[in-house]
CSV table of C-alpha atoms in Angstrom, one decimal:
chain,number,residue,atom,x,y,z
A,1,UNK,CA,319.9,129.9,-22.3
A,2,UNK,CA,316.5,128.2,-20.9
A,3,UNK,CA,314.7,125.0,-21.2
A,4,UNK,CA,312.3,125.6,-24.3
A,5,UNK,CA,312.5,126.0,-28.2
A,6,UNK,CA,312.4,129.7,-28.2
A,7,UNK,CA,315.6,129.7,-25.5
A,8,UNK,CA,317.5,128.5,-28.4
A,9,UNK,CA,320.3,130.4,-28.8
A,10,UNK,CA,319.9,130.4,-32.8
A,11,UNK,CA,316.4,132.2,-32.0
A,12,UNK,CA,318.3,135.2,-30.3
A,13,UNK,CA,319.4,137.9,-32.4
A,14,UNK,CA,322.7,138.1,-31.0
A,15,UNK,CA,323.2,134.0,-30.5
A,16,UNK,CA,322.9,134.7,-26.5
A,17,UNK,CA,326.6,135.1,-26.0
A,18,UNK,CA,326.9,137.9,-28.3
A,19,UNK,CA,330.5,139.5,-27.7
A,20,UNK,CA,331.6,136.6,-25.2
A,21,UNK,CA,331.5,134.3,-28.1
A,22,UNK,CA,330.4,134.3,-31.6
A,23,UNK,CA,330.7,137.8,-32.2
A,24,UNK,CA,334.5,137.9,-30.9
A,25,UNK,CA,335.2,135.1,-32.8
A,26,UNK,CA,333.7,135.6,-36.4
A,27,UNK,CA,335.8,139.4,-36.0
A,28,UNK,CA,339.3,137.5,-35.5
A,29,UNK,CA,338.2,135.8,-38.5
A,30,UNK,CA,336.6,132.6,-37.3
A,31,UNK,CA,333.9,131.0,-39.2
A,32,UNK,CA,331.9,129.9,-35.9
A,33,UNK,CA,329.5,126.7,-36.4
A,34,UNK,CA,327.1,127.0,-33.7
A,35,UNK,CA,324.4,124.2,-33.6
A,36,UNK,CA,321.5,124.3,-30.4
A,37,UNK,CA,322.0,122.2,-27.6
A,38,UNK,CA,320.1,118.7,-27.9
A,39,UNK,CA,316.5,118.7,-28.0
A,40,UNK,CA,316.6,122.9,-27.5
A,41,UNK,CA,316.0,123.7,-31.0
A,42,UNK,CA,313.3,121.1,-31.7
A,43,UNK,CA,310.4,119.9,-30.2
A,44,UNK,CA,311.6,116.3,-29.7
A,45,UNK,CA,309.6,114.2,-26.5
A,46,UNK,CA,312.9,114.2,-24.1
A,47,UNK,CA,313.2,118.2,-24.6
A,48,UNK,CA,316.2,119.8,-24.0
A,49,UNK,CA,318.5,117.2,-22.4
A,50,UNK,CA,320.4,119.9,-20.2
A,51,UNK,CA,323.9,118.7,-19.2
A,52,UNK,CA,323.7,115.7,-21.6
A,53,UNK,CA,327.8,116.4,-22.6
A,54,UNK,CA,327.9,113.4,-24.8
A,55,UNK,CA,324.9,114.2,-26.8
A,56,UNK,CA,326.3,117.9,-27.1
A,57,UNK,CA,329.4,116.3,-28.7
A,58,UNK,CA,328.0,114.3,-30.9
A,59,UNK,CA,326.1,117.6,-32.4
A,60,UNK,CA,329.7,119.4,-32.6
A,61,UNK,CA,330.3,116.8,-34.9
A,62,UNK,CA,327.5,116.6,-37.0
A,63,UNK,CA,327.2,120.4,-37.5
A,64,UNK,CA,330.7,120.4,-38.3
A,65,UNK,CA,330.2,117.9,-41.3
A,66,UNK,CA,327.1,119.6,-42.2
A,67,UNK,CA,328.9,122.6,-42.4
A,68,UNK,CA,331.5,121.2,-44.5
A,69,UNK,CA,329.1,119.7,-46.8
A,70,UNK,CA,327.5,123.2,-47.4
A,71,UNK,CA,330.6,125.2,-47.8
A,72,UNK,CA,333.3,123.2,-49.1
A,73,UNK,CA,336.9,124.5,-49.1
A,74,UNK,CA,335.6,128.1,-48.3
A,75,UNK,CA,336.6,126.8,-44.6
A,76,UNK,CA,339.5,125.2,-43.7
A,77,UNK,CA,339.9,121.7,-42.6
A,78,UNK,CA,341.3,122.3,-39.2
A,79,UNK,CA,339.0,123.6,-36.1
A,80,UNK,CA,338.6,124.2,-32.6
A,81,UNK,CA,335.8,123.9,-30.0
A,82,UNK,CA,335.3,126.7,-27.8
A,83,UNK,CA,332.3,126.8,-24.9
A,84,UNK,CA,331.7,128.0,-21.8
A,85,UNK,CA,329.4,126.7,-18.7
A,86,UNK,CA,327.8,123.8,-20.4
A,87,UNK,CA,329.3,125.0,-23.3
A,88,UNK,CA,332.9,124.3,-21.3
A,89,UNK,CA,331.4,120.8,-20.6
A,90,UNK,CA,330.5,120.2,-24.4
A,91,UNK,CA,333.9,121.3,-25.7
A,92,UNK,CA,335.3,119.2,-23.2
A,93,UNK,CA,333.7,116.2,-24.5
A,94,UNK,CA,334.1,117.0,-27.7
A,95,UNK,CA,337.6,116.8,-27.3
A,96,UNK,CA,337.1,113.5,-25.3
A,97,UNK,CA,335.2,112.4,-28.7
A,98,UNK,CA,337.3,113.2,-31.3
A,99,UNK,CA,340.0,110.4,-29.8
A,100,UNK,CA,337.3,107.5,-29.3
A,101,UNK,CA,337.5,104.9,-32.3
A,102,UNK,CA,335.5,105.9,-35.2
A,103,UNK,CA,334.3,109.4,-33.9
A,104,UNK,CA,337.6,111.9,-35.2
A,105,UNK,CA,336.4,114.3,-37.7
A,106,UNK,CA,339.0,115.5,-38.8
A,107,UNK,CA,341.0,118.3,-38.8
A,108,UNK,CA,340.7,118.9,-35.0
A,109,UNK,CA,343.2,121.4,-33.2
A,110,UNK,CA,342.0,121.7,-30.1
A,111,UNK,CA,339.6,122.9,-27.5
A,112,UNK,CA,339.2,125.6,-25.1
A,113,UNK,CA,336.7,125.0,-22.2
A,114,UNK,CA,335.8,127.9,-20.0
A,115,UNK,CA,334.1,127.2,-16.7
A,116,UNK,CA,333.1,123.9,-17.8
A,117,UNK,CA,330.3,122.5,-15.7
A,118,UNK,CA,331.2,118.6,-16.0
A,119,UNK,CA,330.1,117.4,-12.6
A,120,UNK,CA,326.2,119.1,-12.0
A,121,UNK,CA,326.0,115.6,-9.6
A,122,UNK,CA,328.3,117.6,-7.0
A,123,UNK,CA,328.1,121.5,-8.4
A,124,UNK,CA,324.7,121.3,-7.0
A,125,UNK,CA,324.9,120.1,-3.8
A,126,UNK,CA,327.8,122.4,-3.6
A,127,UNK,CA,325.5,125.5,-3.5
A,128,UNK,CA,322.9,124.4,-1.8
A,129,UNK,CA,325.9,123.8,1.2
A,130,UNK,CA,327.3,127.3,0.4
A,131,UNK,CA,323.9,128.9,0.1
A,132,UNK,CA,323.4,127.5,3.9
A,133,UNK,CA,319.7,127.6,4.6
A,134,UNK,CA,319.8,131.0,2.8
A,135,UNK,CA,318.5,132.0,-1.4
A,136,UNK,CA,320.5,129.6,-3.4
A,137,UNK,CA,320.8,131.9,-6.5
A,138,UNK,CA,319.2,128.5,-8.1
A,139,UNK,CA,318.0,128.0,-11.6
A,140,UNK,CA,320.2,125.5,-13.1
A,141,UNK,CA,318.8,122.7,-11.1
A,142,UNK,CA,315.6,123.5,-12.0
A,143,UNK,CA,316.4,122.9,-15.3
A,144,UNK,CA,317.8,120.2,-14.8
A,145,UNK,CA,315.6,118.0,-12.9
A,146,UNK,CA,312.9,118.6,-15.4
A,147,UNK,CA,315.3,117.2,-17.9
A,148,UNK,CA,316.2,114.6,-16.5
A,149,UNK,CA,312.7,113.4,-15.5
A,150,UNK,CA,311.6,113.3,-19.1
A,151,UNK,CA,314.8,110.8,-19.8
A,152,UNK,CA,313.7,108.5,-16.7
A,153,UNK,CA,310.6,107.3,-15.6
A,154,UNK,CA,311.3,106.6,-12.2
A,155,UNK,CA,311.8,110.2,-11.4
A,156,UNK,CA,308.6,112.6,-11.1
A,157,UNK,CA,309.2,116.3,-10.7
A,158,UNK,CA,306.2,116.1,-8.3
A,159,UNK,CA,307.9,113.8,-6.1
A,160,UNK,CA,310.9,117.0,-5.4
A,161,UNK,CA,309.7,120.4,-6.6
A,162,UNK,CA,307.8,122.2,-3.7
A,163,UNK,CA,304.4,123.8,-4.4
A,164,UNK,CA,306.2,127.2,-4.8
A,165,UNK,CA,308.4,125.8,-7.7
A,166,UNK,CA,305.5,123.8,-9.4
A,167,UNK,CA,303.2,126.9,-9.5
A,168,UNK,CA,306.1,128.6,-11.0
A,169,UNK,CA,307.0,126.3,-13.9
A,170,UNK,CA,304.1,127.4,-16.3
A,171,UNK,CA,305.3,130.8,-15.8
A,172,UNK,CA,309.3,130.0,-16.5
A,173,UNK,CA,308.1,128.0,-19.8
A,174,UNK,CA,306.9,131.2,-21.1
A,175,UNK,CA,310.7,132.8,-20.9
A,176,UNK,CA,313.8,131.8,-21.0
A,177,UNK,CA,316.8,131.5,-18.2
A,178,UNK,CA,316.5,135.3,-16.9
A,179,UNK,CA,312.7,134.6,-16.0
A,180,UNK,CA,314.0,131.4,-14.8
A,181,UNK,CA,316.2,133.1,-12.9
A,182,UNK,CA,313.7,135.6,-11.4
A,183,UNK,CA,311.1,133.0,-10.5
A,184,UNK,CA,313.6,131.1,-8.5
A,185,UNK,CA,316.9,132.8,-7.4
A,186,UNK,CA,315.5,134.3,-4.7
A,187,UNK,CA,314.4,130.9,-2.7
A,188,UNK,CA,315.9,128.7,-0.4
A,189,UNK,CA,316.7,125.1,-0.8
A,190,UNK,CA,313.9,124.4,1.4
A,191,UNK,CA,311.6,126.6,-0.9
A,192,UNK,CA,312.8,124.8,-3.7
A,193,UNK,CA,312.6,121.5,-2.9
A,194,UNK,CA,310.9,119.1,-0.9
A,195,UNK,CA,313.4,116.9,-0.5
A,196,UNK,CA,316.7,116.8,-3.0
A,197,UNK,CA,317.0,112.9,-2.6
A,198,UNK,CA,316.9,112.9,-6.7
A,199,UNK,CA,320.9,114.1,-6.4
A,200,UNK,CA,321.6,110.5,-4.6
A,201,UNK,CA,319.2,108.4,-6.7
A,202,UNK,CA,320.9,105.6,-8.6
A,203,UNK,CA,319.3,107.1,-11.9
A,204,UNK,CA,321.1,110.1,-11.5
A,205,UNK,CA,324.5,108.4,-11.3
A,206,UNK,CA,323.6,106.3,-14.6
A,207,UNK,CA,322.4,109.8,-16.3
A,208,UNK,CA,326.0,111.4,-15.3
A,209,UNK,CA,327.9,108.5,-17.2
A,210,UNK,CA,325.2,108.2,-20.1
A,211,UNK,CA,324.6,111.1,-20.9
A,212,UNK,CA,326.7,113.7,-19.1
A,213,UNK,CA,329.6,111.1,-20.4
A,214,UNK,CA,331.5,111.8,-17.3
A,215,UNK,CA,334.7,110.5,-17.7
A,216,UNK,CA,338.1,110.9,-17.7
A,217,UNK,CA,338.6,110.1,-21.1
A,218,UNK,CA,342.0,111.2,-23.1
A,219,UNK,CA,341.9,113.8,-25.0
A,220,UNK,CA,342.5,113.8,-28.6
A,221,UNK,CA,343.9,117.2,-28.8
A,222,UNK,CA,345.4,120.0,-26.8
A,223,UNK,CA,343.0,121.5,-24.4
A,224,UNK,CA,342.8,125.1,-22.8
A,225,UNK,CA,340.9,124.9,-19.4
A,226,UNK,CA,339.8,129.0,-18.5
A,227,UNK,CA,338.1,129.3,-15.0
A,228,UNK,CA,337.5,132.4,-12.9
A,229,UNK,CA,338.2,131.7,-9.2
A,230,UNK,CA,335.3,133.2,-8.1
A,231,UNK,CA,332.3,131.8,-10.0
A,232,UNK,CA,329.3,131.0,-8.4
A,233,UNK,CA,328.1,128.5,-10.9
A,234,UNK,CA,330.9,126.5,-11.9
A,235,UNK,CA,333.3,125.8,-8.4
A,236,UNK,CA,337.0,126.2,-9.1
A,237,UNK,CA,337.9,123.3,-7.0
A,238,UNK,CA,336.0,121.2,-9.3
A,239,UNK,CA,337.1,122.3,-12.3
A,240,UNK,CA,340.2,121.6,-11.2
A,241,UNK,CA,339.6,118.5,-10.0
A,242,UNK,CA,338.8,117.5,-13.4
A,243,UNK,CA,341.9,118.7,-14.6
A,244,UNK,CA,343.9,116.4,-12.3
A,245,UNK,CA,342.1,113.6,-13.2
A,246,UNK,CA,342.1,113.5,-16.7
A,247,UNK,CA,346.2,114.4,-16.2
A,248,UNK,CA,346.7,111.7,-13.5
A,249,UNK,CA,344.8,109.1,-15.6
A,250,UNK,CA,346.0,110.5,-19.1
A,251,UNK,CA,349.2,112.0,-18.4
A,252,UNK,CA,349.9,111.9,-22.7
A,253,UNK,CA,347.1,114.5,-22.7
A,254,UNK,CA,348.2,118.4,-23.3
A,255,UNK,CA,345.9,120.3,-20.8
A,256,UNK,CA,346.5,123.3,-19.3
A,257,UNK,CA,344.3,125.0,-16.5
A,258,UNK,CA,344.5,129.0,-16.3
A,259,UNK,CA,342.8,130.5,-13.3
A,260,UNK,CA,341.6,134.1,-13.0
A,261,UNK,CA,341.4,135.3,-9.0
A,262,UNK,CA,338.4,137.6,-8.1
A,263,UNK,CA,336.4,136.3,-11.6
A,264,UNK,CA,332.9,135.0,-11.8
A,265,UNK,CA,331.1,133.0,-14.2
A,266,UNK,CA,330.6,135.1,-17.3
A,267,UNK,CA,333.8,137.8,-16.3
A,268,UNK,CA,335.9,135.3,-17.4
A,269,UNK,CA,334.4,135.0,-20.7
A,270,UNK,CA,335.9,138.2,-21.5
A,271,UNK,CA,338.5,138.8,-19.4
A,272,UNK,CA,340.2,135.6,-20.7
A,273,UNK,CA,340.1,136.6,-24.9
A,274,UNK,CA,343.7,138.0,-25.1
A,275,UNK,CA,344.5,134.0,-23.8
């Protein structure tokens, strides 16, 4: 949704996703427990930690209990997670959670992950290769290296961002992920960045398994995987990567992958509801 507090998708008046998510959900009858991403709805000194998977998890949680605590038995004990992009990677983890010693909830059916963006440590090299010297489409890495440079030291957006990008910033912080989007989709990688050595930097690596949580992990419950084969964002072959992973190193897991040719990234968000 964007990098700041108003970006939050509790500050939009139709929770961002609208009728790709909460909307289409609450009118099947869903009670839908949203909580912002960490750090997105607050004004904590790390910001929004974009990406941070296991942090996201951990906030499932919590808003699930505090949603249990304020409504009682007017909800049911049993639940699902449902996200897409990084909310495919936080449902993902969720599910990953809910099996690890002392974390289960309770209750927990299931999840569904669409486009889930678990590995941004090789979705983004993957468009600047694809992109090939020409406008990467690029706002998510943006994001994410300011992110990340607020969680380690060593890593100084100054050191990366080219002039264009810096001069830019003050600008994006005023919106939200579309003026993110038009500030920086239309440049290269070489107008981007000065160099991109921050993708290969041992922190990076650390950041992916502490706070991306990259695993596999088993999963505690059955899991629904929803990816269109023709997403810009989110690569198919790396979703599916993932899937064979967590089935070759977890084979008691229930997952199953459903692929949608000819789909992008937000399509399949609506294409895939009668699944």
């Amino acid at each position: 949704a964007g990098g700041t507090r108003q970006c939050a998708p509790s500050n939009h008046k139709a929770l961002y996703y609208e009728w790709r998510g909460p909307f289409a959900l609450s009118q099947q009858g869903y009670v839908v427990i949203a909580p912002d991403y960490t750090g997105q709805g607050s004004d904590i000194p790390q910001g929004f930690m974009y990406e941070a998977g296991a942090l996201h998890a951990a906030d499932v949680s919590f808003g699930l209990k505090a949603a249990r605590t304020v409504l009682g038995d007017r909800i049911t004990q049993e639940w699902v997670v449902v996200g897409h992009s990084e909310g495919g990677l936080s449902a993902w983890r969720t599910c990953e959670r809910e099996a690890k010693p002392g974390k289960a909830t309770g209750g927990f059916l299931g999840a569904v992950a669409l486009a889930p963006a678990l590995q941004p440590i090789k979705l983004i090299p993957e468009a600047f290769r694809l992109a090939n010297g020409g406008p990467v489409g690029d706002v998510n890495s943006i994001f994410l290296l300011q992110s990340f440079a607020k969680l380690y030291p060593s890593i100084k957006p100054d050191d990366y961002f080219t002039d264009t990008v810096l001069s830019r910033i003050p600008l994006s912080e005023q919106g939200c992920v579309g003026t993110g989007s038009a500030l920086y989709s239309g440049l290269t990688e070489k107008q981007l960045y000065k160099n991109s050595s921050w993708l290969t930097h041992p922190d990076f690596k650390d950041w992916q398994k502490r706070y991306n949580g990259e695993g596999p992990f088993t999963l505690a419950a059955p899991m629904l995987v929803l990816q269109g084969e023709a997403d810009e964002r989110v690569y198919a072959n790396y979703t599916e990567e993932d899937v064979n992973a967590t089935c070759k190193e977890f084979p008691e897991s229930t997952l199953e992958l459903k692929l949608y040719p000819d789909l992008d990234h937000f399509v399949v968000t609506e294409a895939s509801q009668a699944d």
